[in-house]
Coordinates of C-alpha atoms in Angstrom, one line a residue:
Chain T
M239 CA 280.0 -12.6 123.2
T240 CA 279.1 -10.0 120.5
V241 CA 276.8 -7.7 122.5
D242 CA 277.3 -4.2 121.3
V243 CA 274.8 -2.1 123.3
V244 CA 273.0 -3.0 126.5
T245 CA 269.8 -1.4 127.6
V246 CA 270.0 -1.0 131.4
P247 CA 266.7 -2.0 133.1
T248 CA 265.1 1.0 134.7
D249 CA 261.8 1.8 136.4
H250 CA 262.1 5.5 135.4
D251 CA 259.2 6.6 133.2
A252 CA 261.5 7.9 130.5
P253 CA 262.7 7.1 126.9
S254 CA 264.7 3.8 127.1
E255 CA 267.4 4.9 124.7
L256 CA 268.6 7.3 127.4
F257 CA 269.7 4.2 129.3
E258 CA 271.5 2.4 126.5
V259 CA 275.2 2.0 127.2
P260 CA 278.0 0.1 125.3
G261 CA 278.8 -3.3 126.7
P262 CA 282.0 -5.3 126.5
L263 CA 283.1 -6.7 123.1
T264 CA 284.9 -9.8 124.5
T265 CA 284.3 -11.8 127.6
P266 CA 286.0 -10.1 130.6
A267 CA 289.2 -12.0 131.5
G268 CA 290.3 -13.6 134.7
V269 CA 288.9 -12.9 138.2
A270 CA 285.1 -13.1 138.7
E271 CA 283.5 -9.7 139.1
R272 CA 283.1 -8.7 142.8
R273 CA 281.6 -5.6 144.3
R274 CA 280.9 -4.5 147.9
T275 CA 277.5 -5.6 149.2
P276 CA 275.0 -2.8 150.1
A277 CA 275.7 -3.6 153.8
E278 CA 279.5 -3.2 153.2
H279 CA 278.9 0.1 151.4
A280 CA 276.8 1.3 154.3
R281 CA 279.2 0.2 157.0
S282 CA 282.1 1.8 155.1
L283 CA 280.3 5.1 154.6
V284 CA 279.2 5.4 158.2
Q285 CA 282.7 4.4 159.5
N286 CA 284.4 7.0 157.4
S287 CA 282.5 10.1 158.5
I288 CA 281.8 11.7 161.9
L289 CA 279.0 14.0 160.8
G290 CA 275.4 13.3 159.8
T291 CA 271.8 14.6 159.9
L292 CA 269.5 13.1 162.5
S293 CA 265.8 13.0 161.9
T294 CA 263.6 12.9 165.0
L295 CA 260.0 13.6 165.9
T296 CA 258.7 16.7 167.6
R297 CA 255.9 16.4 170.2
D298 CA 253.4 16.9 167.3
G299 CA 255.0 14.1 165.3
D300 CA 256.6 16.5 162.8
P301 CA 259.9 15.3 161.3
W302 CA 262.8 17.4 162.5
G303 CA 266.3 17.3 161.1
S304 CA 269.5 18.5 162.8
L305 CA 273.2 18.0 162.4
V306 CA 275.0 15.7 164.8
S307 CA 278.5 14.3 165.2
Y308 CA 278.8 10.6 166.0
G309 CA 281.2 7.8 166.7
V310 CA 280.7 4.1 165.7
L311 CA 280.5 1.0 168.0
E312 CA 282.0 -2.2 166.8
D313 CA 278.6 -3.4 165.6
G314 CA 278.1 -0.3 163.5
S315 CA 275.7 1.5 165.8
P316 CA 276.2 5.3 165.8
V317 CA 276.8 7.0 169.1
F318 CA 275.6 10.6 169.7
L319 CA 276.5 13.0 172.4
V320 CA 273.6 15.3 172.8
S321 CA 272.7 18.2 175.1
R322 CA 269.4 18.4 177.0
L323 CA 269.3 22.0 175.6
A324 CA 269.0 20.7 172.0
E325 CA 265.7 20.2 170.3
H326 CA 266.7 16.7 169.0
T327 CA 267.3 15.5 172.6
R328 CA 263.9 16.6 173.8
N329 CA 262.5 14.9 170.7
L330 CA 264.3 11.6 171.4
E331 CA 263.2 11.8 175.0
G332 CA 259.6 12.0 173.8
D333 CA 259.9 9.4 171.0
P334 CA 263.1 7.2 170.4
R335 CA 262.5 6.7 166.7
A336 CA 265.2 8.3 164.6
S337 CA 267.2 8.0 161.4
L338 CA 270.7 9.2 160.5
V339 CA 271.8 10.2 157.1
V340 CA 275.6 10.1 156.3
A341 CA 276.8 11.3 152.9
E342 CA 280.1 11.1 151.2
Q343 CA 281.9 14.4 150.6
A344 CA 280.5 15.9 147.4
R345 CA 282.6 15.4 144.3
E346 CA 282.4 16.8 140.9
G347 CA 279.4 16.2 138.7
D348 CA 275.7 16.0 139.8
P349 CA 275.5 16.5 143.6
L350 CA 273.2 13.4 143.8
D351 CA 275.5 11.1 142.0
H352 CA 277.5 10.1 145.1
G353 CA 277.1 7.8 148.1
R354 CA 274.9 8.2 151.2
V355 CA 273.2 5.9 153.6
T356 CA 270.1 6.2 155.9
L357 CA 270.2 4.2 159.2
A358 CA 266.8 4.0 160.8
G359 CA 265.9 2.6 164.3
R360 CA 265.4 3.7 167.9
V361 CA 267.9 5.4 170.3
V362 CA 268.6 4.0 173.7
R363 CA 270.8 5.3 176.6
P364 CA 273.6 2.8 176.9
E365 CA 274.4 1.3 180.3
G366 CA 277.4 -0.6 181.9
E367 CA 279.9 -1.8 179.4
R368 CA 277.9 -0.6 176.4
L369 CA 278.1 3.0 178.0
A370 CA 281.9 2.7 178.4
A371 CA 282.2 1.5 174.8
A372 CA 279.9 4.3 173.5
R373 CA 281.9 6.9 175.3
A374 CA 285.2 5.6 173.9
A375 CA 283.7 5.3 170.4
H376 CA 282.4 8.9 170.5
L377 CA 285.6 10.4 171.8
A378 CA 287.7 8.4 169.2
A379 CA 285.7 10.0 166.4
V380 CA 285.3 13.5 167.9
P381 CA 288.3 14.1 170.2
S382 CA 287.1 17.7 170.8
A383 CA 284.0 16.3 172.6
Q384 CA 286.3 15.7 175.5
I385 CA 285.7 19.4 176.5
Y386 CA 281.9 18.9 177.0
I387 CA 281.3 15.2 177.4
D388 CA 281.1 15.6 181.2
F389 CA 278.9 18.7 181.2
G390 CA 275.8 17.7 183.2
D391 CA 273.4 18.4 180.3
F392 CA 275.1 16.0 177.9
S393 CA 274.2 12.3 177.4
L394 CA 275.2 9.5 175.1
F395 CA 272.6 7.9 172.9
V396 CA 273.1 4.9 170.8
L397 CA 271.0 4.3 167.6
E398 CA 270.0 0.7 167.5
V399 CA 269.8 0.2 163.7
E400 CA 266.7 -1.6 162.4
R401 CA 266.7 -0.7 158.7
V402 CA 269.4 0.5 156.3
R403 CA 269.1 2.2 152.9
W404 CA 272.2 2.7 150.8
V405 CA 272.3 4.9 147.7
G406 CA 275.6 4.9 145.7
G407 CA 274.5 7.4 143.1
F408 CA 272.4 7.2 140.0
G409 CA 271.1 3.7 139.5
R410 CA 273.2 2.3 142.4
M411 CA 271.1 1.7 145.5
D412 CA 269.7 -1.1 147.7
S413 CA 268.3 -1.8 151.1
T414 CA 269.8 -4.1 153.7
N415 CA 268.7 -5.3 157.1
A416 CA 270.1 -4.8 160.6
E417 CA 271.8 -8.1 160.7
Q418 CA 273.6 -7.8 157.5
Y419 CA 274.6 -4.2 158.4
R420 CA 276.0 -5.3 161.8
D421 CA 277.9 -8.3 160.3
A422 CA 279.5 -6.4 157.4
E423 CA 283.1 -5.3 157.7
P424 CA 283.9 -1.6 156.9
D425 CA 286.1 -1.4 153.9
P426 CA 289.7 -0.9 155.2
V427 CA 290.9 1.0 152.1
T428 CA 288.1 3.7 152.0
P429 CA 290.2 6.4 153.8
H430 CA 292.8 6.0 151.1
A431 CA 290.6 5.7 148.1
A432 CA 290.3 9.4 147.0
Y433 CA 294.1 9.7 146.9
A434 CA 294.5 6.4 145.0
I435 CA 291.9 7.5 142.4
S436 CA 293.6 10.8 141.7
H437 CA 297.0 9.2 141.5
L438 CA 295.8 6.5 139.1
N439 CA 294.0 9.1 136.9
E440 CA 296.9 11.6 136.9
D441 CA 299.9 9.2 136.5
H442 CA 298.6 5.9 135.2
A443 CA 295.9 6.6 132.6
D444 CA 297.7 4.2 130.2
A445 CA 297.5 1.3 132.8
L446 CA 293.8 2.0 133.3
L447 CA 293.2 1.8 129.6
E448 CA 295.0 -1.4 129.3
M449 CA 292.9 -2.9 132.1
A450 CA 289.7 -1.8 130.3
R451 CA 290.9 -3.4 127.1
Q452 CA 292.5 -6.6 128.4
L453 CA 290.6 -7.3 131.6
A454 CA 287.1 -5.8 131.2
G455 CA 286.5 -6.7 127.5
Y456 CA 286.3 -3.2 126.2
T457 CA 288.8 -3.8 123.4
D458 CA 287.7 -0.6 121.7
A459 CA 288.1 1.7 124.7
T460 CA 290.0 4.9 123.9
E461 CA 290.1 6.5 127.4
A462 CA 289.7 5.2 130.9
T463 CA 289.1 7.1 134.1
C464 CA 288.9 5.6 137.6
V465 CA 285.8 6.8 139.4
R466 CA 285.7 4.6 142.5
A467 CA 288.2 2.3 144.3
D468 CA 287.4 -0.2 147.0
R469 CA 288.9 -3.4 148.6
Y470 CA 287.5 -5.6 145.7
G471 CA 288.4 -3.5 142.7
L472 CA 288.1 -0.4 140.6
D473 CA 285.1 1.2 138.7
L474 CA 286.1 2.8 135.4
K475 CA 284.4 5.2 133.1
L476 CA 285.3 4.4 129.5
R477 CA 285.2 6.3 126.3
T478 CA 284.5 4.1 123.2
P479 CA 283.5 4.8 119.7
R480 CA 280.1 3.3 120.7
G481 CA 279.6 5.8 123.5
V482 CA 280.5 6.2 127.2
A483 CA 280.4 3.1 129.5
H484 CA 280.0 3.9 133.2
D485 CA 280.9 1.8 136.3
V486 CA 282.9 -0.8 134.4
R487 CA 284.4 -3.1 137.0
V488 CA 287.9 -4.5 137.1
T489 CA 288.3 -6.9 140.1
F490 CA 291.5 -7.4 142.1
T491 CA 293.0 -10.9 142.2
E492 CA 292.6 -10.8 146.0
P493 CA 290.5 -8.4 148.1
C494 CA 292.6 -5.8 150.1
T495 CA 292.7 -6.6 153.8
E496 CA 294.8 -3.6 154.9
P497 CA 294.2 0.2 154.7
N498 CA 297.2 0.6 152.4
G499 CA 296.4 -2.3 150.2
L500 CA 295.2 -0.5 147.1
R501 CA 298.7 0.2 145.7
A502 CA 299.8 -3.5 145.5
A503 CA 296.4 -4.5 144.2
T504 CA 296.3 -2.0 141.4
V505 CA 300.0 -2.8 140.5
D506 CA 298.9 -6.4 140.2
L507 CA 296.0 -5.5 138.0
A508 CA 298.3 -3.4 135.7
K509 CA 300.7 -6.4 135.4
R510 CA 297.8 -8.8 134.6
A511 CA 296.6 -6.4 131.9
R512 CA 300.1 -6.0 130.4
A513 CA 300.6 -9.8 130.4
A514 CA 297.3 -10.3 128.6
A515 CA 298.3 -7.7 126.0
A516 CA 301.5 -9.5 125.3
A517 CA 300.0 -13.0 125.1
Chain V
M188 CA 285.7 50.4 180.5
T189 CA 288.0 48.3 182.5
V190 CA 286.5 44.8 182.1
D191 CA 289.2 42.3 181.9
V192 CA 287.3 39.0 181.8
V193 CA 283.7 38.3 180.9
T194 CA 281.8 35.3 181.8
V195 CA 279.5 34.4 178.9
P196 CA 276.0 33.4 180.1
T197 CA 275.4 29.8 179.3
D198 CA 272.7 27.3 180.1
H199 CA 275.1 24.4 180.0
D200 CA 275.4 22.5 183.3
A201 CA 279.1 23.0 183.4
P202 CA 281.9 24.8 185.4
S203 CA 281.4 28.5 184.6
E204 CA 285.1 29.2 184.4
L205 CA 285.1 27.3 181.1
F206 CA 283.1 30.2 179.6
E207 CA 285.3 33.0 180.8
V208 CA 286.8 34.9 177.9
P209 CA 288.8 38.1 177.8
G210 CA 286.8 41.2 177.0
P211 CA 287.9 44.5 175.3
L212 CA 290.2 46.8 177.3
T213 CA 288.9 50.0 175.8
T214 CA 285.6 51.0 174.3
P215 CA 285.5 49.7 170.7
A216 CA 285.8 52.6 168.3
G217 CA 283.7 53.9 165.5
V218 CA 280.9 52.0 163.8
A219 CA 278.2 50.4 166.0
E220 CA 278.5 46.6 166.0
R221 CA 276.3 45.0 163.5
R222 CA 275.7 41.2 162.7
R223 CA 273.5 39.3 160.4
T224 CA 270.1 38.4 161.9
P225 CA 269.3 34.7 162.4
A226 CA 266.9 35.1 159.4
E227 CA 269.8 36.5 157.2
H228 CA 272.1 33.8 158.3
A229 CA 269.5 31.2 157.4
R230 CA 268.6 32.7 154.0
S231 CA 272.3 33.0 153.1
L232 CA 273.1 29.4 154.1
V233 CA 270.2 28.0 152.1
Q234 CA 271.0 30.2 149.1
N235 CA 274.6 29.1 148.9
S236 CA 274.1 25.3 148.8
I237 CA 272.2 22.9 146.6
L238 CA 272.3 19.9 148.8
G239 CA 270.5 19.1 152.0
T240 CA 268.9 16.3 154.1
L241 CA 265.2 16.0 153.9
S242 CA 263.3 14.6 156.9
T243 CA 259.9 13.1 156.1
L244 CA 257.5 10.6 157.7
T245 CA 256.9 7.0 156.8
R246 CA 253.5 5.5 156.7
D247 CA 254.1 4.5 160.4
G248 CA 255.1 8.0 161.3
D249 CA 258.8 7.1 161.6
P250 CA 261.2 9.9 160.8
W251 CA 263.1 9.2 157.6
G252 CA 266.1 11.2 156.3
S253 CA 267.4 11.3 152.7
L254 CA 269.7 13.4 150.6
V255 CA 268.1 15.9 148.2
S256 CA 269.3 18.6 145.8
Y257 CA 267.2 21.8 145.8
G258 CA 266.8 25.2 144.2
V259 CA 265.5 28.3 146.0
L260 CA 262.5 30.5 145.0
E261 CA 262.7 34.2 145.5
D262 CA 260.9 34.0 148.8
G263 CA 263.5 31.5 150.1
S264 CA 261.3 28.3 149.7
P265 CA 263.4 25.3 148.6
V266 CA 262.3 23.4 145.5
F267 CA 262.9 19.6 145.2
L268 CA 262.7 17.5 142.1
V269 CA 261.7 14.0 143.3
S270 CA 261.0 10.7 141.7
R271 CA 257.9 8.6 142.5
L272 CA 260.4 5.7 142.9
A273 CA 262.0 7.3 146.0
E274 CA 260.9 6.7 149.5
H275 CA 260.8 10.4 150.5
T276 CA 258.3 11.0 147.6
R277 CA 255.9 8.3 148.8
N278 CA 256.3 9.7 152.4
L279 CA 255.5 13.2 151.2
E280 CA 252.4 11.9 149.3
G281 CA 251.3 10.4 152.5
D282 CA 252.1 13.3 154.8
P283 CA 253.3 16.7 153.5
R284 CA 255.2 17.5 156.7
A285 CA 259.0 17.9 156.1
S286 CA 262.1 19.6 157.2
L287 CA 265.3 20.4 155.3
V288 CA 268.7 20.6 156.9
V289 CA 271.4 22.6 155.0
A290 CA 275.0 22.7 156.4
E291 CA 278.0 24.8 155.5
Q292 CA 281.0 22.9 154.1
A293 CA 282.9 21.5 157.1
R294 CA 286.0 23.5 158.0
E295 CA 288.8 22.8 160.4
G296 CA 288.2 22.3 164.1
D297 CA 285.2 20.7 165.8
P298 CA 282.7 19.5 163.1
L299 CA 279.8 21.0 165.1
D300 CA 281.3 24.4 165.2
H301 CA 280.0 25.5 161.8
G302 CA 276.7 26.8 160.4
R303 CA 273.6 24.9 159.6
V304 CA 269.9 25.6 159.3
T305 CA 266.7 23.6 159.6
L306 CA 263.6 24.7 157.6
A307 CA 260.4 23.0 158.7
G308 CA 257.0 23.1 157.1
R309 CA 254.9 21.4 154.6
V310 CA 255.5 20.5 150.9
V311 CA 253.1 21.5 148.1
R312 CA 253.0 20.7 144.4
P313 CA 253.3 24.1 142.8
E314 CA 250.9 25.2 140.1
G315 CA 250.7 27.8 137.3
E316 CA 253.3 30.6 137.7
R317 CA 254.6 29.1 140.9
L318 CA 255.4 25.8 139.0
A319 CA 257.2 27.7 136.3
A320 CA 259.3 29.6 138.9
A321 CA 260.0 26.4 140.8
R322 CA 261.2 24.6 137.6
A323 CA 263.5 27.6 136.8
A324 CA 264.8 27.8 140.3
H325 CA 265.6 24.1 140.5
L326 CA 267.3 24.0 137.1
A327 CA 269.3 27.2 137.9
A328 CA 270.7 25.4 141.0
V329 CA 271.1 21.9 139.5
P330 CA 271.7 22.2 135.7
S331 CA 272.2 18.5 135.4
A332 CA 268.6 17.9 136.4
Q333 CA 267.7 19.0 132.9
I334 CA 268.4 15.3 131.9
Y335 CA 265.6 13.9 134.1
I336 CA 263.2 16.8 135.0
D337 CA 260.9 15.6 132.2
F338 CA 260.9 11.9 133.1
G339 CA 257.3 11.0 133.9
D340 CA 258.1 9.8 137.5
F341 CA 259.6 13.1 138.6
S342 CA 257.7 16.0 140.2
L343 CA 258.6 19.4 141.7
F344 CA 257.7 19.9 145.4
V345 CA 258.0 23.3 147.2
L346 CA 258.6 23.4 150.9
E347 CA 256.4 26.1 152.4
V348 CA 258.5 27.1 155.4
E349 CA 256.8 27.5 158.7
R350 CA 259.7 27.4 161.2
V351 CA 263.4 28.1 161.0
R352 CA 266.2 27.1 163.3
W353 CA 269.7 28.5 162.6
V354 CA 272.8 27.3 164.4
G355 CA 276.1 29.1 163.6
G356 CA 278.3 27.0 165.8
F357 CA 279.0 26.7 169.5
G358 CA 277.0 29.3 171.4
R359 CA 275.7 30.9 168.2
M360 CA 272.1 29.9 167.5
D361 CA 268.6 31.3 167.3
S362 CA 265.2 30.6 165.9
T363 CA 263.2 32.8 163.5
N364 CA 259.8 32.7 161.9
A365 CA 258.6 32.2 158.3
E366 CA 257.9 35.9 157.8
Q367 CA 261.4 37.1 158.9
Y368 CA 263.0 34.2 156.8
R369 CA 261.0 35.2 153.7
D370 CA 261.8 38.9 154.1
A371 CA 265.5 38.5 154.8
E372 CA 268.0 39.1 152.0
P373 CA 270.6 36.4 151.3
D374 CA 274.1 37.9 152.0
P375 CA 275.6 38.8 148.6
V376 CA 279.2 38.3 149.7
T377 CA 278.8 34.7 151.0
P378 CA 280.1 33.0 147.9
H379 CA 283.3 35.0 148.2
A380 CA 283.8 34.8 151.9
A381 CA 286.0 31.7 152.1
Y382 CA 288.5 33.2 149.7
A383 CA 288.5 36.6 151.4
I384 CA 289.1 34.9 154.8
S385 CA 292.1 32.9 153.6
H386 CA 293.5 36.0 151.7
L387 CA 293.2 38.1 154.9
N388 CA 294.8 35.5 157.1
E389 CA 297.7 34.7 154.7
D390 CA 298.6 38.2 153.5
H391 CA 297.1 40.7 155.9
A392 CA 297.6 39.4 159.4
D393 CA 299.2 42.7 160.5
A394 CA 296.1 44.7 159.3
L395 CA 293.7 42.3 161.2
L396 CA 295.8 42.8 164.4
E397 CA 295.6 46.5 164.0
M398 CA 291.8 46.3 163.6
A399 CA 291.6 44.2 166.8
R400 CA 293.7 46.7 168.7
Q401 CA 292.3 50.0 167.3
L402 CA 288.7 49.2 166.5
A403 CA 287.7 46.4 168.7
G404 CA 289.3 47.6 172.0
Y405 CA 291.7 44.6 172.4
T406 CA 294.8 46.8 172.8
D407 CA 296.8 43.9 174.2
A408 CA 296.0 41.5 171.2
T409 CA 299.1 39.7 170.0
E410 CA 297.6 37.8 167.1
A411 CA 294.4 38.1 165.1
T412 CA 292.8 35.5 162.7
C413 CA 289.7 36.2 160.6
V414 CA 287.2 33.3 161.2
R415 CA 284.1 34.6 159.4
A416 CA 283.3 37.4 156.9
D417 CA 279.8 38.7 155.9
R418 CA 278.3 41.8 154.4
Y419 CA 278.4 43.7 157.8
G420 CA 281.9 42.9 159.0
L421 CA 284.5 40.4 160.2
D422 CA 284.7 38.0 163.1
L423 CA 288.1 37.7 164.6
K424 CA 289.8 35.2 166.9
L425 CA 292.4 37.0 169.1
R426 CA 295.3 35.9 171.2
T427 CA 295.9 38.1 174.3
P428 CA 298.0 37.6 177.4
R429 CA 294.6 37.2 179.1
G430 CA 293.5 34.2 177.0
V431 CA 291.9 33.7 173.6
A432 CA 288.9 35.8 172.6
H433 CA 286.5 34.4 170.0
D434 CA 284.0 36.0 167.7
V435 CA 285.3 39.5 168.2
R436 CA 283.4 41.7 165.8
V437 CA 284.8 44.5 163.6
T438 CA 282.0 46.2 161.7
F439 CA 282.3 47.8 158.2
T440 CA 281.5 51.5 157.8
E441 CA 278.8 50.5 155.3
P442 CA 277.3 47.0 154.6
C443 CA 278.4 45.4 151.3
T444 CA 275.7 45.4 148.7
E445 CA 277.6 43.6 146.0
P446 CA 279.1 40.0 145.8
N447 CA 282.6 41.5 145.3
G448 CA 282.2 44.1 148.1
L449 CA 284.4 42.5 150.7
R450 CA 287.7 43.8 149.3
A451 CA 286.7 47.5 149.4
A452 CA 285.1 47.1 152.8
T453 CA 288.2 45.4 154.4
V454 CA 290.6 47.9 152.8
D455 CA 288.4 50.7 154.5
L456 CA 288.6 48.9 157.9
A457 CA 292.4 48.6 157.6
K458 CA 292.6 52.3 156.8
R459 CA 290.5 53.2 159.7
A460 CA 292.6 51.1 162.0
R461 CA 295.9 52.7 160.7
A462 CA 294.4 56.2 161.1
A463 CA 293.3 55.4 164.7
A464 CA 296.9 54.1 165.5
A465 CA 298.5 57.3 164.1
A466 CA 296.1 59.5 166.0

């Protein structure tokens, strides 16, 4: 492979040279590239927050947004605990259509270059076993709701998800359907990813650079920064004499199955990179 | 005044003793209590963020939420820079009704016990001088938008605010109208409030306690924590032998007019409290 510069396909009505990025100089070694599916991204994002913005419809059909806390049922459905006194509750009683936006905590850089998901569907009041599960899910996520969950004006609503839109940041976005969302597993390492990323960047920049050169095909990389970590691998940002390459993937030998799996998986990547350099 | 316990009026369908809180034991001294109006809260919140959730209507009239960055015009109207490729843009082209939710950064404690505001109205495409002002306002808030503001698929939209709902946290909420919102001044000290609060709590707990005892009428307070700071004063959380008192106000002699005004205003409060203790 001798590709030097790749023009990323884009629908933006803009000069195409803005989207030229350096590609790998050799064929990436080893494990086939693997990334989370849009459904896995969405499930992981929803699972790892307890706060979102709910969009509902007023009596006049106007769109109305409000902040809500939520828990998550095993099938990924969000559970809200809402007061009859709140406008969104009156809205939902009039029209059950709703959507929930959950966003990652903002990081450095452009505020829109980080993950969020929109779940759209209809709310229902759960009954029987579903009600018991909804109550447990909400209290697990928001323990302080114990204080008001039994107030007479509060009810539990479950959003039955019909449509899912995931946006990972600039140029990373996709839609998925209710079935794929429900069947996707939340990424177990997400709660530990932010710590792992800073640790790698602060203490193991040399190992990241070796991964970029030996495993990702960027033999001319001069600096590597980890920007994302998930159960399947790491995304690196690389400096090369040909420019900056974003979202360069290095894939783990095996996906992580445990919350604390990132450490062993990245140590294994570093070993593979060192072995390839020595070969 | 000999009030010992106050039952806060509430519409919640819940046991009223949950809402009993200890009141002041003596008449609060000095300056008349002053708080920000709901419109001032809303303007300050919107001014001090650049990221919110926009609710729009799909072709079927379903509510659809998505993350947007925004700038703010002098009259408080948010300005969005949206791509024709994005679903919210197609929604707004079909129906201009929209609302924007802006939330404070989450703090400790219950995730719903912090500030947020909903601005509802209709979007318009600004023209002439309004377009130039909108462009400048958006770029001032989101400098990185310079990269894509001139792409052919991007347009500026202004939300003309018709209705405003502010929620400060549990039991602190109110609505305001477009005129009051437009005329309210954003609180100049908000960007410095978080630092001032931690500094007061870490280094001046004794001064806060003296303020509670001498200026707020809680002569039996044993511990005081600052929970909020704004141009007009501080909100304290107090421990007393009669229970915990929330949102106890101590009002500055003069409102702050400058971003860095909190320091002088709190030093003045501490002096007033010490003078009252010595009297």
